[in-house]
């Protein structure tokens, strides 16, 4: 149940934050700066990460759907092996973030991104725009990679 709760929380939280950003835009605030070089400004992304493949929207939807589906199947297998695991939590983060972005693609076409790190020491990152789901996908992928690379107990 923890996995389903995490997935639902990511989808719901991302939707609430996106709605809040859109409401601020309607009030006339289309961009605002937070401390430490964090900028909030909504942008629509028709493609995958960094707008890649924006001309192949159908392919992006299919690829995203395949990744979410495959990760969800792996999560079901992980759930059958144990009650809860760090790998399961990481997979639930990927599934929740991926489903949230997929819902955007199905409902509206593009995915709404709105967080930019303008003072990031990595120049390439300064131009990327993220949403909350993207962070969960990245963190889940990182944790899952560490889970697979480093030995651990209770497998």
GROMACS .gro file of C-alpha atoms in nm:
model
  155
    1UNK     CA    1   0.000   0.000   0.000
    2UNK     CA    2   0.290   0.238   0.065
    3UNK     CA    3   0.382   0.220  -0.304
    4UNK     CA    4   0.031   0.311  -0.420
    5UNK     CA    5   0.019   0.594  -0.167
    6UNK     CA    6   0.350   0.731  -0.291
    7UNK     CA    7   0.239   0.710  -0.654
    8UNK     CA    8  -0.092   0.883  -0.577
    9UNK     CA    9   0.085   1.147  -0.367
   10UNK     CA   10   0.327   1.231  -0.649
   11UNK     CA   11   0.048   1.258  -0.905
   12UNK     CA   12  -0.174   1.464  -0.674
   13UNK     CA   13   0.108   1.686  -0.547
   14UNK     CA   14   0.236   1.757  -0.895
   15UNK     CA   15  -0.117   1.845  -1.012
   16UNK     CA   16  -0.172   2.080  -0.715
   17UNK     CA   17   0.158   2.260  -0.769
   18UNK     CA   18   0.097   2.295  -1.143
   19UNK     CA   19  -0.250   2.435  -1.071
   20UNK     CA   20  -0.100   2.683  -0.823
   21UNK     CA   21   0.159   2.800  -1.078
   22UNK     CA   22  -0.114   2.843  -1.343
   23UNK     CA   23  -0.332   3.037  -1.096
   24UNK     CA   24  -0.041   3.273  -1.025
   25UNK     CA   25  -0.005   3.327  -1.400
   26UNK     CA   26  -0.371   3.422  -1.424
   27UNK     CA   27  -0.311   3.675  -1.147
   28UNK     CA   28  -0.042   3.837  -1.363
   29UNK     CA   29   0.267   3.677  -1.210
   30UNK     CA   30   0.416   3.476  -1.492
   31UNK     CA   31   0.765   3.450  -1.345
   32UNK     CA   32   0.910   3.486  -1.000
   33UNK     CA   33   1.249   3.429  -0.844
   34UNK     CA   34   1.314   3.237  -0.526
   35UNK     CA   35   1.638   3.242  -0.326
   36UNK     CA   36   1.950   3.066  -0.453
   37UNK     CA   37   1.875   3.108  -0.822
   38UNK     CA   38   1.550   2.913  -0.836
   39UNK     CA   39   1.313   3.059  -1.094
   40UNK     CA   40   0.947   2.963  -1.130
   41UNK     CA   41   0.815   3.013  -1.482
   42UNK     CA   42   0.577   2.774  -1.657
   43UNK     CA   43   0.680   2.638  -1.993
   44UNK     CA   44   0.513   2.374  -2.207
   45UNK     CA   45   0.726   2.080  -2.321
   46UNK     CA   46   0.597   1.876  -2.617
   47UNK     CA   47   0.890   1.636  -2.609
   48UNK     CA   48   1.090   1.429  -2.367
   49UNK     CA   49   1.353   1.570  -2.130
   50UNK     CA   50   1.492   1.904  -2.249
   51UNK     CA   51   1.235   1.910  -2.529
   52UNK     CA   52   1.401   1.626  -2.719
   53UNK     CA   53   1.185   1.465  -2.987
   54UNK     CA   54   0.918   1.737  -2.962
   55UNK     CA   55   0.819   1.667  -3.323
   56UNK     CA   56   0.756   1.299  -3.244
   57UNK     CA   57   0.481   1.342  -2.983
   58UNK     CA   58   0.330   0.998  -3.044
   59UNK     CA   59   0.668   0.831  -3.000
   60UNK     CA   60   0.732   1.024  -2.678
   61UNK     CA   61   0.394   0.918  -2.538
   62UNK     CA   62   0.457   0.556  -2.634
   63UNK     CA   63   0.811   0.552  -2.493
   64UNK     CA   64   0.699   0.714  -2.168
   65UNK     CA   65   0.410   0.471  -2.141
   66UNK     CA   66   0.642   0.174  -2.201
   67UNK     CA   67   0.885   0.289  -1.931
   68UNK     CA   68   0.604   0.346  -1.681
   69UNK     CA   69   0.443   0.010  -1.763
   70UNK     CA   70   0.772  -0.181  -1.738
   71UNK     CA   71   0.865  -0.012  -1.411
   72UNK     CA   72   0.517  -0.081  -1.272
   73UNK     CA   73   0.559  -0.451  -1.357
   74UNK     CA   74   0.899  -0.455  -1.186
   75UNK     CA   75   0.739  -0.286  -0.885
   76UNK     CA   76   0.472  -0.558  -0.869
   77UNK     CA   77   0.745  -0.823  -0.873
   78UNK     CA   78   0.937  -0.638  -0.601
   79UNK     CA   79   0.620  -0.614  -0.393
   80UNK     CA   80   0.566  -0.989  -0.416
   81UNK     CA   81   0.920  -1.058  -0.292
   82UNK     CA   82   0.906  -0.839   0.018
   83UNK     CA   83   0.684  -0.614   0.216
   84UNK     CA   84   0.873  -0.293   0.132
   85UNK     CA   85   1.216  -0.208  -0.001
   86UNK     CA   86   1.420   0.091  -0.105
   87UNK     CA   87   1.411  -0.041  -0.462
   88UNK     CA   88   1.031  -0.054  -0.444
   89UNK     CA   89   1.013   0.304  -0.319
   90UNK     CA   90   1.246   0.414  -0.600
   91UNK     CA   91   1.031   0.234  -0.859
   92UNK     CA   92   0.714   0.389  -0.713
   93UNK     CA   93   0.877   0.732  -0.751
   94UNK     CA   94   0.952   0.661  -1.117
   95UNK     CA   95   0.602   0.527  -1.181
   96UNK     CA   96   0.435   0.822  -1.002
   97UNK     CA   97   0.641   1.082  -1.185
   98UNK     CA   98   0.607   0.906  -1.519
   99UNK     CA   99   0.230   0.864  -1.481
  100UNK     CA  100   0.189   1.229  -1.386
  101UNK     CA  101   0.377   1.344  -1.695
  102UNK     CA  102   0.187   1.092  -1.910
  103UNK     CA  103  -0.145   1.227  -1.779
  104UNK     CA  104  -0.036   1.576  -1.891
  105UNK     CA  105   0.051   1.442  -2.236
  106UNK     CA  106  -0.282   1.263  -2.273
  107UNK     CA  107  -0.499   1.545  -2.132
  108UNK     CA  108  -0.335   1.855  -2.276
  109UNK     CA  109  -0.057   1.743  -2.513
  110UNK     CA  110   0.250   1.907  -2.359
  111UNK     CA  111   0.388   1.860  -2.009
  112UNK     CA  112   0.399   2.172  -1.789
  113UNK     CA  113   0.745   2.239  -1.649
  114UNK     CA  114   0.816   2.533  -1.421
  115UNK     CA  115   1.134   2.510  -1.210
  116UNK     CA  116   1.465   2.637  -1.340
  117UNK     CA  117   1.799   2.659  -1.155
  118UNK     CA  118   1.955   2.975  -1.294
  119UNK     CA  119   2.266   2.964  -1.073
  120UNK     CA  120   2.350   2.596  -1.109
  121UNK     CA  121   2.725   2.545  -1.150
  122UNK     CA  122   2.654   2.304  -1.438
  123UNK     CA  123   2.582   2.537  -1.729
  124UNK     CA  124   2.367   2.286  -1.920
  125UNK     CA  125   2.131   2.249  -1.622
  126UNK     CA  126   2.064   2.626  -1.610
  127UNK     CA  127   1.863   2.599  -1.931
  128UNK     CA  128   1.653   2.299  -1.829
  129UNK     CA  129   1.305   2.341  -1.682
  130UNK     CA  130   1.160   2.076  -1.451
  131UNK     CA  131   0.837   1.987  -1.276
  132UNK     CA  132   0.790   1.798  -0.950
  133UNK     CA  133   0.736   1.468  -1.133
  134UNK     CA  134   1.073   1.508  -1.305
  135UNK     CA  135   1.245   1.534  -0.966
  136UNK     CA  136   1.081   1.212  -0.848
  137UNK     CA  137   1.180   1.033  -1.169
  138UNK     CA  138   1.542   1.153  -1.131
  139UNK     CA  139   1.566   1.068  -0.762
  140UNK     CA  140   1.397   0.731  -0.813
  141UNK     CA  141   1.631   0.646  -1.099
  142UNK     CA  142   1.936   0.750  -0.897
  143UNK     CA  143   1.831   0.547  -0.593
  144UNK     CA  144   1.744   0.244  -0.806
  145UNK     CA  145   2.085   0.267  -0.978
  146UNK     CA  146   2.262   0.276  -0.642
  147UNK     CA  147   2.048  -0.017  -0.524
  148UNK     CA  148   2.164  -0.224  -0.820
  149UNK     CA  149   2.531  -0.119  -0.816
  150UNK     CA  150   2.611  -0.154  -0.446
  151UNK     CA  151   2.570  -0.476  -0.251
  152UNK     CA  152   2.290  -0.481   0.002
  153UNK     CA  153   2.124  -0.724   0.237
  154UNK     CA  154   1.774  -0.867   0.249
  155UNK     CA  155   1.737  -0.922  -0.122
   0.00000   0.00000   0.00000
